[in-house]
Amino acid sequence: MDHVMHAAPPTPLLALEGLTRRFGGLTAVNRCSFTIEAGRITGVIGPNGAGKTTIFNMVAGALVPSAGRILFDGEDITGVPTHRLFHRGIVRTFQIPHEFGRLTVLENLMTVPASQPGERLWPVWLTPGTVARRERDVRERAEDALRFLTLWDLRDELAMNLSGGQKKLLEIGRAMMTTPRLVLLDEPGAGVNPTLLARLREMILELNRQRHYTFVIIEHDMDFIASLCERVIVLAQGAVLTDGPMDEVRRDPRVLDAYLGGGDENCP
């Protein structure tokens, strides 16, 4: 009998194994396990208090898990701090944008890339050509991002003067400055008008298809998630309730129960 060789499944880009986080007597995330495939857009939904943002905070290095492991491309990154994960290509955006309000839109993007030689005194004196070249490269990348995001006309505007939706676009731009491998989007649709939301959706799709960014998106807007994500992970009480295509998830009575029980008005 012929022996058929089966190729090993590819290593997931991100894997959570029994991830737990306690705050005093409260267990916000409870032995949560799931994987994220590279090159996909995956949605994470669930009622308020399901542990979604806490999971993002642990994956991004802002919180240390109480138990469990986080693997990134097969390597254990549990408890690795944010700045080191940033260098490995893990970037997150926030439900409430974290822009530098008193810098211009262009300057906000130019502050992002790490290890710029102009940040240190000696290279400025000893290798001014290298510093100038690097700064020119960073500026060109920032300008490209602003054109892509349709924020070019606002490049000299102070970031504090942008609308809520424009600040969300700027957060995407900051992620683009790092050539990320994994982008964690925390409620990109919150407070964004429908026109800008449609634009944001097209940009996420293009960054995924053309630049191969892997996205994981927390979002309450179910239509937005359904239009972007092949796969949706539903969390409830800090653990995975179900996981699959949006049309299946929407029909799952446990999901409806979780939302109604959670007192969330945004039922799927």
PDB file of C-alpha atoms in Angstrom, residues 38 105-106 125 183 187 231 265:
ATOM      1  CA  ALA A  38      -1.128  34.700   8.345  1.00  0.00           C
ATOM      2  CA  VAL A 105      -0.339  64.742  10.734  1.00  0.00           C
ATOM      3  CA  LEU A 106       2.893  64.190   8.757  1.00  0.00           C
ATOM      4  CA  TRP A 125      27.815  64.937  13.748  1.00  0.00           C
ATOM      5  CA  VAL A 183      -2.191  44.495  13.033  1.00  0.00           C
ATOM      6  CA  GLU A 187     -12.975  48.958  17.284  1.00  0.00           C
ATOM      7  CA  ARG A 231     -13.661  33.934  10.028  1.00  0.00           C
ATOM      8  CA  GLU A 265     -27.591  46.328  22.427  1.00  0.00           C
TER       9      GLU A 265
END
